[in-house]
Amino acid sequence: MTQEYGENLGSNSTGTNFTGSNSTGSTQYEDSAGTAGAGGEWDRIVDVLVVGTGAAALTSAITAAEEDLDVLVVESTDVWGGTTSVSGGGLWMPNNPLMAKAGVPDSTEKALTYMETVIADVGPVSSRERKLAFLNNVPEVVTLLGSLGVKWMRSKDYPDYYPDKPGGMIGRSLEVKAFDAKQLGTWFKSSRAAKSGIPVPLATDDVWELSRAWSTPSGFIRGARFVFRTLGGLVRGKRLYGLGGALASSLMHIVRQQQTPVWLSSPLTDLIQDDDGTVVGAVVTRRGRQVRIRTRRGVVLGAGGFARNAEWRKKYHGLEQEYSSAPEGDTGDVIDLVARRGAALALMDDAWWGPSTVAPGGGVAFSLAERSMPHSLVVDSSGVRYLNESESYVDFGHHMLERDKTVPANPSWLVMEARHTRRYLFSAIMVGRKKWAAEGLLLKDDTVAGLARKMGVPEENLTLTVKRFNGFARSGVDEDFGRGNTAYDNYYGDPGVKPNPNLGALEKGPFTAVRLYPGDLGTKGGLVTDPDARVLREDGSVIDGLYAAGNTTASVMGRTYPGAGATIAPAVVFGFLASRHAAGRSTARQAAALQPAALQEGGVE
């Protein structure tokens, strides 16, 4: 490993030493205008400083390097990869090249219709222009990263989360093939994936069938393929990682090949601005000293959100405790720093919500397939259903928080009967079920009434709820919340259960219950940016020289979640757009200007 990856303070890719001092004393490094910039001495001069090492930041660094810009990447923690590394690793990329190659018809118009339908108007962050900037640049981003080594594959069976809405469809999401960690050598040891990732070649599109590997032929076949894939990697001497670990590692591998330096344990602590407010540099804390970095083209922020900031979670979300799947470094320091410089914020009260379980020891596990499978239901503290258990996780989280305002629903209860626990994988409790039970995290009883007593909910309410639900299971129609009515609901269902793959009666004991909390995959609020990923002030003006993408920003997806990977996809695209703009190529605005005539006229047929 070359020392510049987190070790050499002074060298850049050209070999020039910018230490801030030489044998004659301190040195001032002139910028392109012939001055030392705002404030005096510079320790290092680069074209672009990228803050963070998740998908948004790494894509930005890759794009800038491809534009022949001198790039430096800094990461606040001692591991790289960000929330991306511990995510599902999917990207919701409508009209992507892999769809075209497979003959699956999609278009910008169709995807825009869908986005306009499911994303409410939440202000500038979800403007039509920003949606188009995202959609129009999907093909080029996928092509660029693919040409540099990212091995894309389609999640061809994954539906949009509202597939019944205008423009909705199946198969828009992409993910990365399993990555051999040995390609990164010893550098992989400093990755978040190595610390807390899943060291198996699991794909997002595996999960829906693996969750029923014991109950359906297709699930068994998928399970067998997964086992052979895993064993095959081991036989070939590979260390295969899937999901978010594969995506983050693939991007970092390109960064390494481009010889872009990456500094770990180097948080951004300040921005340096000229008199007109243009960001011309930044201060990074490194090895106990303040390093002043001059940026000729800009600073790109991809430093994550504030999921691990207890004070802000209470202030903005009203939560006394967070149950986040985001990593510990997700504290919002960069958002706070830039907001204090006058940047606008939006969606701070929202997150990429989803129900989660708390395991022995306090670990948090996101709940996905198990709550959607038949022979299960979810109730609040009164023992009453209040939502469609199979709906998208963001909707589930919103409904949980809304319900909690009138009836305590934090936590809620996932109630399952014997066929559920025998047939379907519940990944969080696969290992250590006895420990879960011993710590009171998993409750069990032979009767619904007995389980209700252990849960502390009214026996009569839970009994009546189960009775009504069982009637829906027999008819195949959830008359209360429409569970099982869409292709998305059915995706995490059991096709062997008739007449509705998501509805199965709760009749056979023992009955089991676990608590569900309002967890998340990260926060959704942050800095307001324009179609070129430039950070905006409260009055809508641009802070020149400052860009942001990913969970550091307020999402273009508004308060919803259009499809699998709708977090990472815009992070990658706007990271790309930030560096393109810094390089003098405003592809976002060019693409918007070249939109189809039907879109220019303000409507989609």
XYZ file of C-alpha atoms in Angstrom:
605
model
C 0.000 0.000 0.000
C 1.409 3.396 -0.913
C 1.854 5.601 2.093
C -0.282 8.391 0.734
C -3.409 6.386 1.566
C -3.884 7.850 4.982
C -0.234 7.969 5.939
C 1.707 10.620 4.071
C 0.612 14.116 5.021
C 2.749 15.868 2.494
C 2.676 14.180 -0.903
C 0.140 14.482 -3.692
C -0.200 12.526 -6.891
C 2.488 14.590 -8.610
C 5.020 13.996 -5.865
C 5.159 17.661 -4.849
C 5.534 18.261 -1.116
C 3.017 20.647 0.463
C 3.917 20.501 4.144
C 3.540 24.176 4.888
C 7.175 24.598 5.823
C 10.663 24.009 4.466
C 14.187 24.509 5.716
C 13.799 28.252 5.541
C 10.569 28.354 7.515
C 6.891 28.514 6.606
C 5.942 28.779 2.982
C 2.946 30.379 1.339
C 1.622 28.510 -1.695
C 0.118 30.741 -4.316
C -3.242 29.873 -5.769
C -4.204 30.404 -9.386
C -4.827 34.090 -8.713
C -1.316 34.543 -7.397
C -2.199 35.048 -3.739
C -2.133 32.866 -0.679
C -5.923 32.820 -0.514
C -8.104 33.850 2.408
C -6.153 33.677 5.595
C -2.554 33.121 4.510
C -0.614 29.851 4.460
C -1.704 26.631 2.790
C -0.458 23.205 3.814
C -1.696 21.604 0.633
C -3.237 22.668 -2.666
C -5.637 20.467 -4.650
C -8.317 20.998 -7.247
C -11.060 19.175 -5.328
C -11.327 18.136 -1.701
C -13.842 15.322 -1.141
C -15.140 14.824 2.404
C -16.331 11.302 3.229
C -15.840 7.814 1.791
C -19.362 6.525 1.111
C -20.884 6.108 -2.345
C -21.493 9.839 -2.886
C -17.966 10.859 -1.905
C -16.142 8.076 -3.735
C -18.126 8.621 -6.935
C -17.306 12.310 -6.743
C -13.611 11.556 -6.253
C -13.621 9.109 -9.164
C -15.368 11.574 -11.463
C -13.020 14.423 -10.559
C -9.976 12.238 -11.205
C -11.421 11.232 -14.578
C -11.664 14.950 -15.349
C -7.875 15.168 -14.719
C -8.354 17.102 -11.507
C -6.060 16.718 -8.507
C -8.188 15.182 -5.744
C -7.810 14.528 -2.032
C -10.294 12.457 -0.005
C -10.625 12.871 3.768
C -12.593 10.676 6.175
C -13.426 11.589 9.767
C -13.334 8.023 11.143
C -10.583 5.424 11.115
C -12.467 3.254 8.597
C -13.671 4.015 5.089
C -16.916 3.142 3.312
C -19.509 5.072 5.296
C -23.101 3.931 5.603
C -22.798 2.472 2.087
C -20.594 -0.338 3.402
C -23.255 -1.639 5.784
C -26.214 -1.040 3.459
C -27.989 -3.327 1.020
C -25.895 -1.743 -1.709
C -28.741 -1.311 -4.197
C -29.197 1.677 -6.487
C -32.580 2.693 -7.913
C -31.477 3.642 -11.430
C -34.403 4.074 -13.856
C -33.695 3.711 -17.577
C -30.213 2.334 -16.917
C -28.063 0.722 -19.643
C -28.520 -2.790 -18.261
C -32.268 -2.463 -18.706
C -31.790 -1.381 -22.301
C -29.413 -4.289 -22.931
C -31.962 -6.727 -21.508
C -34.716 -5.257 -23.671
C -36.673 -3.907 -20.714
C -38.388 -0.684 -21.836
C -38.067 2.378 -19.616
C -37.637 6.093 -20.216
C -36.971 9.374 -18.501
C -40.584 10.348 -19.133
C -41.934 7.203 -17.514
C -39.630 7.464 -14.497
C -40.413 11.159 -14.070
C -44.135 10.407 -14.145
C -43.583 7.902 -11.360
C -41.414 10.245 -9.276
C -43.852 13.127 -9.697
C -46.670 10.827 -8.602
C -45.145 9.314 -5.481
C -42.967 12.203 -4.252
C -44.963 15.026 -2.749
C -43.897 18.635 -3.199
C -41.443 19.273 -0.365
C -39.837 22.371 -1.842
C -36.668 22.905 -3.912
C -34.985 19.643 -2.923
C -37.507 17.599 -4.929
C -37.978 20.083 -7.753
C -38.674 18.872 -11.271
C -35.263 20.175 -12.303
C -33.483 18.114 -9.656
C -35.492 15.012 -10.543
C -34.453 15.457 -14.183
C -30.841 16.045 -13.202
C -30.940 12.679 -11.456
C -32.798 10.763 -14.152
C -30.971 12.176 -17.161
C -27.551 11.329 -15.766
C -28.257 7.749 -14.675
C -27.049 6.201 -17.977
C -23.758 8.106 -18.019
C -22.966 7.402 -14.364
C -23.620 3.674 -14.758
C -21.564 3.587 -17.963
C -18.654 5.545 -16.476
C -18.345 3.439 -13.346
C -18.797 0.261 -15.352
C -16.002 1.264 -17.709
C -13.708 1.737 -14.714
C -14.377 -1.659 -13.211
C -17.681 -1.681 -11.324
C -19.383 -4.983 -12.189
C -23.062 -4.109 -12.342
C -25.972 -6.522 -12.284
C -29.727 -5.969 -12.329
C -32.039 -6.750 -9.457
C -34.448 -7.771 -12.185
C -37.201 -9.045 -9.886
C -37.275 -6.116 -7.465
C -40.388 -3.947 -7.937
C -40.608 -0.229 -7.402
C -42.122 0.357 -3.984
C -45.353 1.703 -5.544
C -45.506 -0.410 -8.711
C -49.234 0.191 -9.112
C -48.724 3.950 -9.495
C -48.357 5.610 -12.925
C -44.857 4.989 -14.280
C -44.091 2.262 -11.726
C -42.479 -0.994 -12.854
C -40.253 -3.905 -11.874
C -36.482 -4.202 -12.338
C -35.087 -0.668 -12.136
C -32.595 -1.372 -9.365
C -28.923 -2.225 -9.818
C -26.330 -3.692 -7.500
C -22.707 -4.772 -7.703
C -21.503 -8.324 -8.131
C -19.642 -9.859 -5.208
C -16.252 -8.181 -4.749
C -13.042 -9.997 -3.904
C -11.607 -8.058 -0.964
C -8.138 -9.360 -1.808
C -8.046 -6.891 -4.697
C -7.613 -4.119 -2.129
C -4.787 -5.861 -0.300
C -4.119 -4.589 3.210
C -6.180 -1.471 2.507
C -9.332 -3.531 2.915
C -8.498 -3.998 6.596
C -9.289 -0.329 7.149
C -12.734 -0.627 5.545
C -16.019 -0.517 7.422
C -17.041 -3.638 5.508
C -14.143 -5.546 7.080
C -15.203 -4.284 10.495
C -18.954 -4.866 10.340
C -19.913 -6.073 6.868
C -21.162 -9.502 5.784
C -18.265 -11.613 4.382
C -20.420 -13.590 1.952
C -21.403 -12.975 -1.700
C -24.995 -12.070 -0.850
C -26.994 -9.953 -3.304
C -30.038 -7.812 -2.625
C -31.997 -9.832 -5.129
C -31.162 -13.019 -3.203
C -32.956 -11.979 -0.042
C -36.552 -12.261 -1.214
C -36.177 -15.940 -2.096
C -33.625 -16.878 0.562
C -36.093 -15.765 3.219
C -38.313 -18.678 2.152
C -35.557 -21.160 1.285
C -37.251 -23.799 3.452
C -40.765 -23.360 2.122
C -40.662 -22.931 -1.677
C -38.775 -24.636 -4.536
C -37.532 -21.306 -5.901
C -36.277 -20.333 -2.439
C -34.457 -23.649 -2.088
C -32.839 -23.254 -5.511
C -31.757 -19.704 -4.689
C -30.329 -20.942 -1.389
C -28.390 -23.681 -3.153
C -26.978 -21.213 -5.662
C -25.935 -18.912 -2.841
C -24.150 -21.769 -1.052
C -22.337 -22.838 -4.231
C -21.400 -19.224 -4.951
C -19.951 -18.886 -1.471
C -18.077 -22.199 -1.607
C -16.865 -21.433 -5.116
C -15.280 -18.221 -3.922
C -13.545 -20.004 -1.067
C -12.217 -22.734 -3.364
C -10.774 -20.079 -5.676
C -9.102 -18.373 -2.741
C -11.301 -15.279 -2.867
C -12.761 -13.214 -0.015
C -16.107 -12.311 -1.506
C -18.266 -9.535 -0.083
C -21.715 -8.629 -1.354
C -24.302 -5.906 -0.760
C -22.964 -2.501 0.327
C -19.521 -3.879 1.041
C -19.192 -4.838 -2.618
C -20.292 -1.393 -3.810
C -18.029 0.587 -1.475
C -15.061 -1.699 -2.167
C -15.569 -1.525 -5.935
C -15.560 2.266 -5.795
C -12.531 2.396 -3.500
C -10.680 0.024 -5.813
C -11.096 2.574 -8.607
C -9.949 5.390 -6.305
C -6.833 3.348 -5.532
C -6.174 2.717 -9.205
C -6.489 6.443 -9.856
C -3.882 7.003 -7.115
C -6.080 9.474 -5.291
C -4.878 9.932 -1.698
C -7.307 9.053 1.088
C -6.743 10.305 4.621
C -8.488 8.468 7.451
C -9.107 9.938 10.928
C -9.064 13.381 9.309
C -12.326 15.236 10.001
C -13.275 18.468 8.276
C -13.259 21.149 10.979
C -13.744 24.389 9.037
C -14.287 25.969 5.652
C -12.250 28.868 4.301
C -14.110 31.478 2.273
C -13.142 34.566 0.303
C -14.745 37.926 1.009
C -17.543 37.157 -1.467
C -18.363 33.890 0.312
C -16.754 31.538 -2.206
C -15.289 28.465 -0.555
C -11.587 28.412 -1.435
C -10.348 25.858 1.051
C -10.892 23.894 4.198
C -9.296 22.970 7.490
C -8.841 19.305 8.292
C -7.650 17.962 11.621
C -4.903 15.414 11.010
C -2.612 13.822 13.561
C -3.491 16.456 16.095
C -2.767 19.448 13.879
C -4.868 21.758 11.729
C -4.109 21.253 8.033
C -5.148 24.084 5.711
C -6.076 22.820 2.252
C -6.520 25.148 -0.721
C -9.136 24.021 -3.252
C -8.972 25.432 -6.772
C -12.281 23.927 -7.927
C -14.279 23.167 -4.826
C -15.080 21.113 -1.737
C -17.514 18.189 -2.137
C -19.303 17.036 1.010
C -20.368 13.402 1.174
C -19.995 12.965 4.910
C -23.299 11.283 5.763
C -26.193 12.408 7.918
C -26.895 12.690 11.646
C -28.380 9.317 12.566
C -26.011 8.983 15.524
C -26.499 12.478 16.901
C -28.690 11.914 19.977
C -29.320 15.637 20.525
C -30.498 16.212 16.967
C -32.559 13.017 16.892
C -34.468 14.299 19.901
C -34.719 17.816 18.509
C -35.810 16.958 14.984
C -37.416 13.505 15.328
C -38.697 13.586 18.870
C -36.933 10.315 19.683
C -35.411 9.753 23.095
C -33.403 6.878 21.639
C -32.363 6.087 18.100
C -32.447 2.606 16.596
C -30.358 3.308 13.550
C -28.473 0.925 11.284
C -26.126 3.776 10.306
C -22.512 3.626 11.571
C -21.269 5.450 14.639
C -19.571 8.269 12.701
C -22.886 9.523 11.320
C -23.120 12.523 13.661
C -23.989 15.455 11.391
C -20.906 17.518 12.211
C -20.448 18.612 8.603
C -24.123 19.550 8.214
C -23.848 21.647 11.374
C -20.634 23.312 10.201
C -22.098 24.362 6.859
C -25.449 25.406 8.325
C -23.585 27.783 10.621
C -22.105 29.295 7.454
C -25.600 30.151 6.204
C -26.558 27.043 4.243
C -30.229 26.116 3.982
C -31.536 22.923 5.542
C -34.594 20.820 4.698
C -36.296 17.555 5.694
C -34.475 17.534 9.026
C -37.497 15.898 10.667
C -37.330 12.861 8.390
C -35.218 9.729 7.911
C -34.956 6.587 5.805
C -37.228 4.908 8.329
C -37.894 1.223 8.815
C -38.955 -1.103 11.624
C -36.037 -2.618 13.513
C -35.444 -5.153 16.238
C -33.043 -4.786 19.145
C -30.888 -7.848 19.719
C -29.154 -9.029 22.892
C -26.303 -6.637 23.578
C -28.172 -3.724 22.027
C -27.458 -4.339 18.358
C -30.063 -3.136 15.851
C -31.363 -5.249 12.957
C -33.510 -3.825 10.160
C -36.738 -5.789 9.607
C -37.647 -6.511 6.009
C -38.974 -9.866 4.817
C -40.122 -11.354 8.131
C -42.840 -8.721 8.738
C -44.213 -9.267 5.243
C -44.354 -13.054 5.209
C -47.717 -14.756 5.870
C -48.762 -16.042 9.301
C -47.685 -12.797 10.953
C -49.106 -9.401 11.829
C -48.080 -6.214 13.641
C -49.972 -4.559 16.500
C -49.477 -1.523 18.729
C -49.521 -1.488 22.538
C -53.302 -1.866 22.501
C -53.102 -5.127 20.537
C -54.586 -3.571 17.381
C -53.283 -3.547 13.785
C -52.715 -0.084 12.321
C -50.849 -0.560 9.015
C -50.035 -2.773 6.051
C -47.194 -4.920 7.379
C -45.863 -5.481 3.836
C -45.593 -1.817 2.847
C -42.263 -0.121 2.164
C -40.094 0.398 5.207
C -40.231 4.191 4.999
C -44.023 4.107 4.990
C -43.952 1.624 7.851
C -41.724 3.955 9.874
C -43.888 6.981 9.147
C -47.017 5.096 10.162
C -45.380 3.829 13.337
C -44.355 7.329 14.399
C -47.740 8.790 13.482
C -49.584 6.074 15.399
C -47.404 6.663 18.438
C -48.853 10.170 18.764
C -52.245 8.715 19.725
C -51.600 5.095 20.757
C -48.181 3.959 22.014
C -46.548 2.159 19.077
C -42.872 2.558 19.939
C -42.339 -0.312 20.286
C -44.888 -2.247 18.288
C -45.119 -6.035 18.207
C -44.524 -8.476 15.363
C -46.656 -11.518 16.178
C -45.989 -14.833 14.393
C -47.405 -18.331 14.552
C -45.628 -21.684 14.225
C -45.708 -21.894 10.414
C -43.926 -18.548 10.156
C -41.143 -19.485 12.552
C -40.646 -22.888 10.871
C -40.782 -21.822 7.229
C -39.210 -18.388 6.971
C -35.823 -16.985 7.859
C -35.774 -14.353 10.570
C -32.145 -13.352 10.161
C -31.887 -11.333 13.371
C -32.737 -14.311 15.583
C -31.377 -17.192 13.510
C -28.475 -17.514 15.919
C -29.073 -17.170 19.634
C -32.837 -17.655 19.821
C -32.471 -18.934 23.397
C -30.575 -15.797 24.382
C -33.285 -13.631 22.859
C -35.859 -15.486 24.938
C -33.743 -15.361 28.097
C -33.453 -11.577 27.854
C -37.186 -11.116 27.217
C -36.660 -9.979 23.634
C -38.571 -12.920 22.178
C -41.840 -13.947 23.825
C -43.596 -17.257 23.254
C -46.821 -18.922 24.348
C -49.093 -21.723 23.186
C -52.121 -19.417 22.959
C -52.796 -15.928 21.632
C -54.295 -14.902 24.968
C -51.270 -16.169 26.860
C -48.930 -14.316 24.491
C -50.965 -11.119 24.960
C -50.434 -11.324 28.721
C -46.680 -11.663 28.252
C -46.674 -8.770 25.795
C -48.676 -6.604 28.197
C -51.430 -5.882 25.672
C -55.172 -6.381 26.238
C -56.014 -10.058 25.686
C -59.412 -9.319 24.178
C -57.992 -6.840 21.670
C -55.243 -9.143 20.417
C -57.624 -12.085 20.221
C -60.159 -10.095 18.186
C -57.380 -8.669 15.983
C -56.087 -12.149 15.181
C -59.622 -13.434 14.527
C -60.354 -10.607 12.074
C -56.978 -11.034 10.373
C -57.565 -14.769 9.956
C -60.765 -13.972 8.086
C -58.759 -11.806 5.684
C -56.263 -14.635 5.233
C -59.047 -17.001 4.206
C -60.636 -14.554 1.765
C -57.307 -13.243 0.463
C -58.348 -9.610 0.931
C -57.063 -7.374 3.727
C -60.084 -5.121 4.068
C -58.365 -2.867 6.586
C -54.976 -2.022 5.048
C -54.708 -3.762 1.669
C -51.789 -6.029 2.533
C -50.760 -8.119 -0.447
C -52.403 -5.925 -3.084
C -49.224 -4.914 -4.972
C -46.233 -6.571 -6.609
C -44.024 -4.972 -3.968
C -46.033 -6.543 -1.144
C -45.894 -9.907 -2.913
C -42.123 -9.689 -3.442
C -41.631 -10.525 0.241
C -44.441 -13.055 0.336
C -44.857 -16.792 -0.121
C -46.399 -17.729 -3.493
C -47.309 -21.113 -2.041
C -49.811 -19.474 0.309
C -53.204 -18.963 -1.317
C -55.157 -16.885 -2.140
C -52.864 -14.056 -0.964
C -49.087 -14.679 -0.594
C -48.828 -12.124 2.214
C -51.780 -13.296 4.282
C -51.649 -16.438 6.368
C -53.808 -17.175 9.388
C -52.393 -17.217 12.921
C -53.914 -20.449 14.220
C -51.155 -22.870 15.172
C -49.127 -22.424 18.329
C -46.724 -21.743 19.708
C -47.148 -18.047 19.004
C -44.140 -15.728 19.107
C -43.719 -11.948 19.444
C -40.782 -9.580 19.096
C -40.681 -5.808 19.539
C -40.319 -3.497 16.550
C -38.852 -0.024 16.963
C -38.780 2.972 14.586
C -35.328 2.349 13.175
C -33.702 3.794 10.086
C -30.999 3.371 7.457
C -29.861 6.951 8.009
C -31.347 10.433 8.100
C -33.018 12.085 5.138
C -32.567 15.759 5.983
C -29.603 18.014 5.392
C -28.187 20.697 3.133
C -30.270 22.038 0.266
C -28.535 21.687 -3.100
C -29.333 22.590 -6.696
C -29.298 20.313 -9.787
C -25.507 20.628 -9.967
C -25.178 19.584 -6.292
C -24.131 23.107 -5.283
C -25.023 24.043 -1.704
C -27.615 26.815 -1.404
C -28.196 29.511 1.180
C -31.538 30.275 2.805
C -32.248 32.886 0.135
C -31.614 30.387 -2.654
C -28.243 31.796 -3.682
C -25.314 29.459 -4.348
C -22.345 29.069 -2.014
C -19.752 28.966 -4.769
C -17.081 26.315 -4.419
C -19.196 24.103 -2.144
C -20.998 20.926 -3.234
C -22.786 18.131 -1.380
C -24.415 14.762 -2.070
C -25.787 11.751 -0.237
C -27.205 11.873 3.285
C -25.405 15.158 3.926
C -28.158 16.667 1.784
C -31.938 16.789 1.806
C -33.045 14.018 -0.539
C -34.483 14.564 -4.012
C -36.798 11.658 -3.081
C -38.633 13.893 -0.630
C -40.371 12.045 2.179
C -40.800 8.782 0.353
C -38.757 5.896 -1.063
C -39.584 5.160 -4.714
C -37.616 1.922 -5.034
C -34.802 -0.288 -3.783
C -31.677 1.838 -3.627
C -33.363 5.247 -3.751
C -30.912 6.397 -1.081
C -27.641 5.452 -2.757
C -28.646 6.134 -6.377
C -29.059 9.919 -6.022
C -25.989 9.979 -3.767
C -23.932 8.523 -6.610
C -25.497 10.656 -9.342
C -25.217 13.965 -7.479
C -21.667 13.088 -6.401
C -20.941 12.692 -10.109
C -22.678 15.977 -10.950
C -20.756 17.866 -8.277
C -17.394 16.967 -9.776
C -18.600 17.511 -13.326
C -19.647 21.024 -12.373
C -16.377 21.637 -10.533
C -14.592 20.586 -13.719
C -16.572 23.160 -15.685
C -19.188 20.823 -17.128
C -22.699 21.472 -15.828
C -24.263 18.257 -17.092
C -27.300 18.637 -14.850
C -28.470 21.877 -16.436
C -27.475 20.792 -19.930
C -29.519 17.613 -19.531
C -32.508 19.514 -18.208
C -32.304 21.905 -21.150
C -32.325 18.931 -23.541
C -35.328 17.245 -21.965
C -38.024 15.899 -24.327
C -40.528 18.391 -25.663
C -43.373 16.810 -23.677
C -41.458 17.522 -20.478
C -40.523 21.045 -21.502
C -44.198 21.805 -21.941
C -44.786 20.833 -18.316
C -46.628 17.559 -18.749
C -46.052 13.897 -19.388
C -48.461 11.972 -21.576
